[in-house]
């Protein structure tokens, strides 16, 4: 009984961690530029696919991981420069559609450059499950959770302690004022796309040994990451993390106890339920401001 | 120090400035007065580089700044306090001030203390979000943020707009202090009489053209200016 609950919880947290990172990536770009980037899931796909193919080509795993992160970051910057920046003054809806177009292009390229097969990586610390109170836990799940926790901590530090992080926040708060204090806002936006792509890729790499990867894996991840974001509260990084973990838990617990056929539906039903009660999300900010 | 020649600019196809010539010498306070829509803010934005110009030339300390990116103008010492304060509302007062020094190599703690000495209320509220400050405090913060950038030429766009008279007096007092610190100031003000009283020279902008320029005292004494802008 407990073992089963632990099992479902653990797999929920593992999946949820990936949603959380995708949601965090959404938040970083949304906060800096006001764009909801639906190509966010493709960064996760690129992270997994590039690592898989680099390893298959004989590149040692740590190097393959760095390569995948770099490729994703470059793709992120390219997406900003080629697709978002030229349409800077377009309305938010147009920008969202542009990112969806970007996602389709990236998926198409991945299909050509790589292939249409499912791929997996060996677990970083082996694939032998560890027994914990009767539940069998993959060591890779601990990599996912630990890696996510470290990424979240580093991203928080980046925004709280570094001048560049603060410049990203300043650009988000008031782009004109940021320009007037000397922030080069187009560089800042490129940095936020690169950062968001890099963390997405890391999540993709960490989770590939458990969930496999595929050129189309980004579609559902972008939707789930967005759901996590909305659930937690748009624009709040901690909200995205909380939303992601909750969504993962809902999904796996409902799949385990009720039916796995409807696990995607359960996740979205929970989201709709929360939004009916709290339209601004769980941690949605209601900052008191004087005008 | 700053010279603009034949500046033409606007928004999209609407031309707001039609060939403006002006210059500002080091150490001066120069005021720009004009009715709403005359192009005062547009001129400020073009000097800062946040709005492209259609034609004309900007020279700063002998160098051609016409096509320079805004962040490089800030590094060179042209710093603007924009209309409506434009503080970073969700960020703390101290973060706002530190961001003012974004283009400088070292973290200028001495300057931070200088700003706090000038505006003690900002020190009291340094950990609070800037969006929660009153209008006058936000204006002080916006000026403090500009001082953190170590300006040579400070562009002040409507610093007294919407503020209580006692705060306005305080802001004008600060502008005088800034001049005493050796900062050159280009001031746009609706409150023309107060602005002219502290200025060395003035320009009157009418529908995108310089209608009048000269020593501030002369401008303040001009019959048309008195009728149109000073309400006398």
Coordinates of C-alpha atoms in Angstrom, one line a residue:
Chain A
X1 CA 0.0 0.0 0.0
X2 CA 2.6 2.5 1.1
X3 CA 5.1 1.0 -1.3
X4 CA 2.6 1.6 -4.1
X5 CA 1.9 5.2 -3.1
X6 CA 5.7 5.9 -2.8
X7 CA 6.2 4.4 -6.3
X8 CA 3.5 6.6 -7.9
X9 CA 4.7 9.7 -6.0
X10 CA 8.3 9.2 -7.0
X11 CA 7.4 8.8 -10.7
X12 CA 5.0 11.8 -10.4
X13 CA 7.8 14.0 -9.0
X14 CA 10.2 12.8 -11.7
X15 CA 7.8 13.7 -14.5
X16 CA 6.7 16.8 -12.7
X17 CA 10.3 18.0 -12.4
X18 CA 10.6 18.1 -16.2
X19 CA 7.3 20.0 -16.4
X20 CA 8.6 22.3 -13.7
X21 CA 11.8 23.0 -15.7
X22 CA 9.8 23.6 -18.9
X23 CA 7.5 25.9 -16.9
X24 CA 10.6 27.7 -15.5
X25 CA 11.9 28.1 -19.1
X26 CA 8.6 29.6 -20.1
X27 CA 8.7 32.0 -17.1
X28 CA 12.3 33.2 -17.8
X29 CA 11.4 34.2 -21.4
X30 CA 8.0 35.5 -20.5
X31 CA 9.4 37.7 -17.8
X32 CA 12.1 39.1 -20.0
X33 CA 10.2 39.6 -23.2
X34 CA 6.4 39.1 -22.6
X35 CA 6.5 36.2 -25.1
X36 CA 5.0 32.8 -24.3
X37 CA 7.5 30.6 -26.1
X38 CA 5.7 27.4 -27.2
X39 CA 9.0 26.1 -28.7
X40 CA 10.0 25.5 -25.0
X41 CA 9.4 21.7 -25.3
X42 CA 11.7 21.5 -28.4
X43 CA 14.7 22.5 -26.2
X44 CA 14.0 19.5 -24.1
X45 CA 13.8 17.3 -27.2
X46 CA 17.1 18.9 -28.6
X47 CA 18.8 18.1 -25.2
X48 CA 17.8 14.5 -25.3
X49 CA 18.3 13.9 -29.1
X50 CA 21.7 15.6 -29.4
X51 CA 23.0 13.7 -26.4
X52 CA 21.7 10.4 -27.8
X53 CA 23.2 10.9 -31.2
X54 CA 26.5 12.3 -29.9
X55 CA 26.9 9.3 -27.6
X56 CA 26.1 7.0 -30.5
X57 CA 28.8 8.7 -32.5
X58 CA 31.3 7.8 -29.8
X59 CA 31.5 11.1 -27.9
X60 CA 31.9 10.5 -24.2
X61 CA 28.7 11.2 -22.2
X62 CA 29.8 14.4 -20.3
X63 CA 31.1 16.0 -23.5
X64 CA 27.9 15.0 -25.3
X65 CA 25.8 16.6 -22.6
X66 CA 27.8 19.9 -22.9
X67 CA 27.4 19.7 -26.6
X68 CA 23.6 19.3 -26.3
X69 CA 23.3 22.2 -23.9
X70 CA 25.4 24.4 -26.2
X71 CA 23.3 23.4 -29.3
X72 CA 20.1 24.1 -27.4
X73 CA 21.4 27.5 -26.3
X74 CA 22.4 28.4 -29.8
X75 CA 19.0 27.3 -31.1
X76 CA 17.4 29.5 -28.4
X77 CA 19.4 32.5 -29.5
X78 CA 18.7 31.8 -33.1
X79 CA 14.9 31.5 -32.4
X80 CA 15.0 34.9 -30.8
X81 CA 17.1 36.6 -33.5
X82 CA 15.4 35.1 -36.5
X83 CA 11.8 34.7 -35.4
X84 CA 11.0 36.9 -32.4
X85 CA 13.2 40.0 -32.8
X86 CA 12.0 40.9 -36.3
X87 CA 8.4 40.8 -35.1
X88 CA 9.2 42.6 -31.9
X89 CA 6.3 45.0 -32.2
X90 CA 3.7 42.4 -33.1
X91 CA 0.9 41.6 -30.7
X92 CA 1.3 38.8 -28.1
X93 CA -1.0 36.4 -30.0
X94 CA 1.1 36.8 -33.1
X95 CA 4.3 36.2 -31.2
X96 CA 2.8 33.0 -29.7
X97 CA 1.9 31.8 -33.1
X98 CA 5.4 32.6 -34.3
X99 CA 6.9 30.4 -31.5
X100 CA 4.5 27.6 -32.5
X101 CA 5.8 27.9 -36.0
X102 CA 9.3 27.9 -34.6
X103 CA 8.5 24.7 -32.8
X104 CA 7.2 23.0 -36.0
X105 CA 10.4 24.0 -37.8
X106 CA 12.6 22.7 -35.1
X107 CA 10.6 19.4 -35.0
X108 CA 10.9 19.1 -38.8
X109 CA 14.7 19.7 -38.7
X110 CA 15.1 17.2 -35.9
X111 CA 13.2 14.6 -38.0
X112 CA 15.6 15.2 -40.9
X113 CA 18.9 15.5 -38.9
X114 CA 18.1 12.7 -36.5
X115 CA 15.2 10.2 -37.2
X116 CA 11.7 9.3 -36.2
X117 CA 12.7 6.5 -33.7
X118 CA 12.4 6.4 -30.0
X119 CA 15.8 6.7 -28.3
X120 CA 17.1 6.2 -24.8
X121 CA 20.3 6.7 -22.9
X122 CA 21.7 4.4 -20.2
X123 CA 21.1 5.7 -16.7
X124 CA 24.0 7.8 -15.4
X125 CA 24.3 5.6 -12.4
X126 CA 23.1 2.4 -13.9
X127 CA 19.6 1.1 -14.5
X128 CA 19.2 -1.1 -11.4
X129 CA 16.3 0.1 -9.3
X130 CA 17.0 0.8 -5.7
X131 CA 14.5 -0.5 -3.1
X132 CA 13.1 2.2 -0.8
X133 CA 10.4 1.1 1.6
X134 CA 9.2 -1.4 -0.9
X135 CA 9.1 1.0 -3.8
X136 CA 11.7 0.5 -6.5
X137 CA 13.3 3.7 -7.5
X138 CA 15.5 4.3 -10.5
X139 CA 18.8 6.0 -9.7
X140 CA 18.1 8.2 -12.7
X141 CA 15.0 9.6 -11.0
X142 CA 17.3 10.9 -8.3
X143 CA 19.5 12.5 -11.0
X144 CA 16.4 14.2 -12.4
X145 CA 15.2 15.5 -9.0
X146 CA 18.6 16.6 -7.8
X147 CA 19.5 18.1 -11.2
X148 CA 16.2 20.1 -11.2
X149 CA 16.8 21.3 -7.6
X150 CA 20.3 22.5 -8.5
X151 CA 19.1 24.2 -11.6
X152 CA 16.3 26.0 -9.8
X153 CA 18.7 27.1 -7.1
X154 CA 21.3 28.4 -9.7
X155 CA 18.6 30.2 -11.7
X156 CA 17.3 31.9 -8.5
X157 CA 20.9 32.9 -7.5
X158 CA 21.4 34.3 -11.1
X159 CA 18.4 36.6 -10.7
X160 CA 19.0 37.6 -7.1
X161 CA 22.7 38.1 -7.1
X162 CA 24.1 38.9 -10.5
X163 CA 23.9 42.2 -12.3
X164 CA 23.0 40.5 -15.5
X165 CA 20.2 38.6 -13.8
X166 CA 18.9 41.9 -12.4
X167 CA 19.2 43.5 -15.8
X168 CA 16.9 40.7 -17.1
X169 CA 14.4 41.5 -14.4
X170 CA 14.8 45.2 -15.1
X171 CA 14.2 44.7 -18.8
X172 CA 11.1 42.7 -17.9
X173 CA 9.8 45.4 -15.5
X174 CA 10.4 48.4 -17.9
X175 CA 12.2 48.0 -21.1
X176 CA 12.5 51.8 -21.8
X177 CA 14.0 52.4 -18.3
X178 CA 16.4 49.5 -18.7
X179 CA 17.7 51.0 -22.0
X180 CA 18.0 54.4 -20.2
X181 CA 20.3 52.9 -17.5
X182 CA 22.5 51.4 -20.2
X183 CA 21.2 47.8 -20.5
X184 CA 21.6 46.5 -24.0
X185 CA 18.1 44.9 -24.1
X186 CA 18.5 42.8 -27.2
X187 CA 21.6 41.1 -25.6
X188 CA 19.6 40.6 -22.4
X189 CA 16.7 39.0 -24.4
X190 CA 19.2 36.7 -26.2
X191 CA 20.6 35.7 -22.8
X192 CA 17.2 34.8 -21.5
X193 CA 16.4 32.7 -24.5
X194 CA 19.8 30.9 -24.2
X195 CA 19.3 30.3 -20.5
X196 CA 15.8 29.0 -20.9
X197 CA 16.9 26.7 -23.7
X198 CA 19.9 25.4 -21.7
X199 CA 17.8 24.4 -18.7
X200 CA 15.2 22.8 -21.0
X201 CA 18.0 20.8 -22.6
X202 CA 19.4 19.7 -19.2
X203 CA 16.0 18.5 -18.2
X204 CA 15.7 16.6 -21.5
X205 CA 19.1 15.0 -21.0
X206 CA 18.4 14.0 -17.4
X207 CA 15.0 12.4 -18.2
X208 CA 15.9 10.6 -21.4
X209 CA 17.1 7.4 -19.6
X210 CA 13.6 7.1 -18.0
X211 CA 11.1 8.4 -20.5
X212 CA 13.0 8.0 -23.8
X213 CA 13.1 10.8 -26.4
X214 CA 11.7 11.3 -29.8
X215 CA 11.6 14.1 -32.3
X216 CA 8.0 14.9 -31.3
X217 CA 8.4 14.7 -27.5
X218 CA 8.4 18.5 -27.3
X219 CA 4.8 19.1 -28.2
X220 CA 3.2 17.6 -25.1
X221 CA 5.9 18.9 -22.9
X222 CA 5.3 22.5 -24.0
X223 CA 1.6 22.0 -23.3
X224 CA 2.3 20.5 -19.9
X225 CA 4.9 23.0 -19.0
X226 CA 2.4 25.8 -20.0
X227 CA -0.2 24.1 -17.8
X228 CA 2.3 24.0 -14.9
X229 CA 2.9 27.7 -15.5
X230 CA -0.8 28.6 -15.5
X231 CA -1.5 26.4 -12.5
X232 CA 1.3 27.9 -10.4
X233 CA 0.8 31.5 -11.5
X234 CA 2.1 33.1 -14.7
X235 CA 5.3 35.0 -14.3
X236 CA 6.3 33.5 -10.9
X237 CA 9.3 31.1 -11.2
X238 CA 8.4 29.3 -7.9
X239 CA 4.8 29.0 -9.2
X240 CA 6.1 27.2 -12.3
X241 CA 8.1 24.8 -10.2
X242 CA 5.2 24.1 -7.8
X243 CA 2.7 23.8 -10.7
X244 CA 5.0 21.4 -12.5
X245 CA 5.5 19.1 -9.6
X246 CA 1.7 19.1 -8.8
X247 CA 0.8 18.4 -12.4
X248 CA 3.3 15.4 -12.5
X249 CA 1.9 14.1 -9.2
X250 CA -1.7 14.4 -10.4
X251 CA -0.9 12.6 -13.6
X252 CA 1.0 9.6 -12.0
X253 CA -1.4 9.2 -9.0
X254 CA -4.4 9.2 -11.3
X255 CA -2.7 6.9 -13.7
X256 CA -1.8 4.6 -10.9
X257 CA -5.1 4.5 -8.9
X258 CA -7.7 5.3 -11.6
X259 CA -6.7 4.7 -15.2
X260 CA -3.5 5.5 -17.1
X261 CA -5.6 6.1 -20.3
X262 CA -6.8 9.4 -18.9
X263 CA -3.7 10.6 -17.2
X264 CA -3.2 13.6 -19.5
X265 CA -6.9 14.5 -19.1
X266 CA -6.6 14.4 -15.3
X267 CA -3.7 16.8 -15.3
X268 CA -5.7 19.3 -17.4
X269 CA -8.9 18.8 -15.3
X270 CA -6.9 19.7 -12.2
X271 CA -5.6 22.7 -13.9
X272 CA -9.1 23.9 -14.9
X273 CA -10.3 23.2 -11.4
X274 CA -7.6 25.3 -9.8
X275 CA -8.2 28.1 -12.3
X276 CA -11.9 28.2 -11.6
X277 CA -11.1 28.9 -7.9
X278 CA -8.0 31.0 -8.3
X279 CA -7.8 32.5 -11.8
X280 CA -4.3 34.0 -11.1
X281 CA -2.9 30.5 -10.3
X282 CA -1.7 29.1 -6.9
X283 CA 1.1 31.7 -6.5
X284 CA -0.2 34.3 -8.8
X285 CA 1.1 37.7 -7.7
X286 CA -1.2 40.4 -6.6
X287 CA 1.4 43.0 -6.0
X288 CA 0.1 46.0 -4.2
X289 CA 1.1 49.0 -6.2
X290 CA 0.5 52.7 -6.0
X291 CA 0.2 54.5 -9.3
Chain B
X1 CA 29.2 69.5 -24.9
X2 CA 26.0 68.4 -26.8
X3 CA 25.0 69.7 -30.2
X4 CA 22.0 68.7 -32.3
X5 CA 21.7 69.9 -35.8
X6 CA 18.6 69.7 -38.1
X7 CA 17.0 66.9 -35.9
X8 CA 14.0 65.5 -37.5
X9 CA 12.1 62.7 -35.9
X10 CA 8.7 61.3 -35.0
X11 CA 6.6 58.2 -34.6
X12 CA 6.1 56.1 -37.7
X13 CA 5.0 58.5 -40.5
X14 CA 4.1 61.3 -38.2
X15 CA 6.9 63.8 -38.0
X16 CA 7.1 65.5 -34.7
X17 CA 10.4 67.4 -34.9
X18 CA 11.1 69.4 -38.0
X19 CA 14.8 70.3 -38.0
X20 CA 15.7 71.3 -34.4
X21 CA 19.1 72.9 -33.7
X22 CA 20.3 73.3 -30.2
X23 CA 23.5 73.1 -28.1
X24 CA 24.3 72.7 -24.5
X25 CA 27.6 73.8 -23.0
X26 CA 29.3 72.0 -20.1
X27 CA 28.1 73.2 -16.7
X28 CA 24.9 74.8 -17.9
X29 CA 21.2 74.2 -17.0
X30 CA 19.3 74.5 -20.2
X31 CA 15.5 74.4 -20.1
X32 CA 13.2 73.4 -23.0
X33 CA 9.7 74.7 -22.7
X34 CA 6.8 74.2 -25.0
X35 CA 3.2 73.1 -25.1
X36 CA 2.0 69.5 -25.0
X37 CA 2.8 67.8 -28.3
X38 CA 5.5 70.3 -29.2
X39 CA 8.0 67.5 -29.4
X40 CA 9.9 67.9 -26.1
X41 CA 9.9 64.3 -25.0
X42 CA 10.6 63.2 -28.6
X43 CA 13.8 65.3 -28.6
X44 CA 14.8 63.8 -25.2
X45 CA 14.3 60.3 -26.5
X46 CA 16.3 60.9 -29.7
X47 CA 19.2 62.4 -27.7
X48 CA 19.1 59.2 -25.5
X49 CA 18.9 57.0 -28.6
X50 CA 15.8 55.1 -27.6
X51 CA 14.0 56.5 -30.6
X52 CA 15.5 56.6 -34.1
X53 CA 15.8 60.0 -35.9
X54 CA 14.8 60.6 -39.5
X55 CA 17.5 63.2 -40.2
X56 CA 20.0 65.4 -38.4
X57 CA 23.1 65.0 -36.4
X58 CA 24.0 64.6 -32.7
X59 CA 27.5 65.5 -31.5
X60 CA 28.6 64.8 -27.9
X61 CA 32.0 66.1 -26.7
X62 CA 33.1 66.3 -30.3
X63 CA 32.1 62.7 -31.3
X64 CA 29.4 61.8 -33.7
X65 CA 26.6 60.1 -31.6
X66 CA 23.9 60.1 -34.3
X67 CA 23.9 56.3 -34.8
X68 CA 25.2 55.2 -31.4
X69 CA 23.3 52.5 -29.5
X70 CA 21.5 53.8 -26.4
X71 CA 23.7 51.8 -23.9
X72 CA 26.8 53.3 -25.4
X73 CA 25.4 56.8 -24.9
X74 CA 24.7 56.0 -21.2
X75 CA 28.3 54.8 -20.9
X76 CA 29.5 58.1 -22.4
X77 CA 27.5 60.0 -19.7
X78 CA 24.3 61.0 -21.4
X79 CA 21.7 59.8 -18.9
X80 CA 17.9 60.5 -18.9
X81 CA 15.4 60.6 -16.2
X82 CA 12.3 59.8 -18.3
X83 CA 8.9 61.3 -18.1
X84 CA 6.7 59.5 -15.6
X85 CA 9.7 58.2 -13.5
X86 CA 9.7 54.7 -15.1
X87 CA 11.2 53.0 -12.0
X88 CA 11.6 49.2 -12.0
X89 CA 8.4 48.7 -10.0
X90 CA 8.7 45.1 -8.8
X91 CA 12.4 45.6 -7.8
X92 CA 13.7 47.0 -4.5
X93 CA 14.8 50.6 -4.2
X94 CA 18.4 49.6 -3.8
X95 CA 18.3 47.3 -6.8
X96 CA 16.9 50.2 -8.8
X97 CA 19.8 52.4 -7.7
X98 CA 22.4 49.7 -8.4
X99 CA 21.0 49.2 -11.9
X100 CA 21.6 52.9 -12.4
X101 CA 25.3 52.0 -12.3
X102 CA 24.9 49.1 -14.8
X103 CA 27.4 50.5 -17.3
X104 CA 30.1 51.3 -14.7
X105 CA 32.9 48.9 -13.9
X106 CA 32.9 49.0 -10.1
X107 CA 30.0 49.0 -7.7
X108 CA 30.0 52.6 -6.6
X109 CA 29.1 52.3 -2.9
X110 CA 30.2 55.8 -2.3
X111 CA 27.7 57.0 -4.9
X112 CA 25.0 54.9 -3.3
X113 CA 25.7 56.7 0.0
X114 CA 25.7 60.0 -1.7
X115 CA 22.2 59.3 -3.2
X116 CA 21.0 58.2 0.2
X117 CA 22.4 61.4 1.8
X118 CA 20.5 63.4 -0.8
X119 CA 17.2 61.4 -0.4
X120 CA 17.2 59.9 3.1
X121 CA 13.7 58.5 2.5
X122 CA 15.1 56.2 -0.1
X123 CA 17.6 54.8 2.5
X124 CA 14.7 54.1 4.9
X125 CA 12.8 52.3 2.1
X126 CA 15.7 50.6 0.4
X127 CA 14.4 47.1 0.7
X128 CA 10.9 47.9 -0.4
X129 CA 9.6 47.5 -4.0
X130 CA 9.9 50.7 -5.9
X131 CA 6.3 50.4 -7.2
X132 CA 5.0 51.0 -3.6
X133 CA 6.7 54.4 -3.3
X134 CA 4.7 57.6 -3.6
X135 CA 5.0 59.7 -6.8
X136 CA 7.5 62.1 -5.2
X137 CA 9.6 59.2 -3.9
X138 CA 9.6 57.5 -7.3
X139 CA 10.8 60.7 -8.8
X140 CA 13.6 60.9 -6.3
X141 CA 14.5 57.3 -7.0
X142 CA 14.5 58.0 -10.8
X143 CA 16.9 60.9 -10.2
X144 CA 19.0 58.9 -7.8
X145 CA 19.2 56.1 -10.3
X146 CA 20.5 58.5 -13.0
X147 CA 23.1 59.9 -10.5
X148 CA 24.4 56.3 -10.0
X149 CA 25.3 56.3 -13.7
X150 CA 27.7 59.2 -13.1
X151 CA 26.2 61.5 -15.7
X152 CA 28.0 64.2 -17.6
X153 CA 24.8 65.4 -19.2
X154 CA 21.5 64.7 -17.3
X155 CA 18.3 64.8 -19.3
X156 CA 15.3 65.5 -17.0
X157 CA 11.9 65.0 -18.6
X158 CA 9.1 66.7 -16.6
X159 CA 10.6 66.0 -13.2
X160 CA 7.8 67.9 -11.3
X161 CA 4.8 66.4 -13.2
X162 CA 2.0 65.5 -10.9
X163 CA 3.8 66.2 -7.7
X164 CA 2.8 68.2 -4.6
X165 CA 4.2 71.8 -4.5
X166 CA 6.5 71.0 -1.5
X167 CA 8.0 68.0 -3.4
X168 CA 8.4 70.1 -6.5
X169 CA 10.4 72.7 -4.5
X170 CA 12.6 69.8 -3.2
X171 CA 13.2 68.5 -6.7
X172 CA 14.2 71.9 -8.0
X173 CA 16.5 72.2 -5.1
X174 CA 18.1 68.9 -6.0
X175 CA 18.6 70.1 -9.6
X176 CA 20.5 73.1 -8.3
X177 CA 22.7 70.7 -6.2
X178 CA 23.4 68.6 -9.2
X179 CA 24.6 71.6 -11.1
X180 CA 26.9 72.4 -8.2
X181 CA 28.3 68.9 -8.5
X182 CA 29.3 69.8 -12.1
X183 CA 26.6 67.9 -13.9
X184 CA 25.3 69.6 -17.1
X185 CA 21.5 69.6 -17.2
X186 CA 18.9 69.6 -20.0
X187 CA 15.5 70.1 -18.4
X188 CA 12.0 69.7 -19.9
X189 CA 9.4 71.3 -17.7
X190 CA 5.7 72.3 -17.8
X191 CA 6.4 74.4 -14.7
X192 CA 8.2 77.0 -16.9
X193 CA 8.6 79.8 -14.4
X194 CA 10.4 77.5 -11.8
X195 CA 12.5 76.0 -14.5
X196 CA 13.5 79.3 -16.0
X197 CA 14.4 80.6 -12.6
X198 CA 17.2 78.0 -12.1
X199 CA 18.3 77.9 -15.8
X200 CA 21.1 79.6 -17.7
X201 CA 19.6 79.4 -21.1
X202 CA 16.3 78.2 -22.6
X203 CA 14.7 77.0 -25.8
X204 CA 11.1 77.4 -26.7
X205 CA 9.8 74.6 -28.9
X206 CA 6.6 75.2 -30.9
X207 CA 5.1 72.4 -33.1
X208 CA 8.5 70.7 -33.6
X209 CA 10.6 73.9 -34.3
X210 CA 12.7 76.1 -32.1
X211 CA 10.7 79.3 -31.9
X212 CA 12.9 81.2 -29.5
X213 CA 16.2 80.7 -27.7
X214 CA 18.4 82.7 -25.4
X215 CA 19.4 83.4 -21.8
X216 CA 16.8 82.2 -19.4
X217 CA 16.2 85.6 -18.0
X218 CA 15.5 87.0 -21.4
X219 CA 13.1 84.2 -22.3
X220 CA 11.3 84.7 -19.0
X221 CA 10.9 88.3 -19.8
X222 CA 9.6 87.8 -23.3
X223 CA 6.0 89.0 -23.7
X224 CA 4.8 86.0 -25.8
X225 CA 6.4 83.5 -23.5
X226 CA 4.9 85.1 -20.5
X227 CA 1.5 85.0 -22.0
X228 CA 1.7 81.4 -23.4
X229 CA 3.8 79.5 -20.8
X230 CA 3.9 81.5 -17.6
X231 CA 0.3 82.5 -17.4
X232 CA 1.1 86.1 -16.7

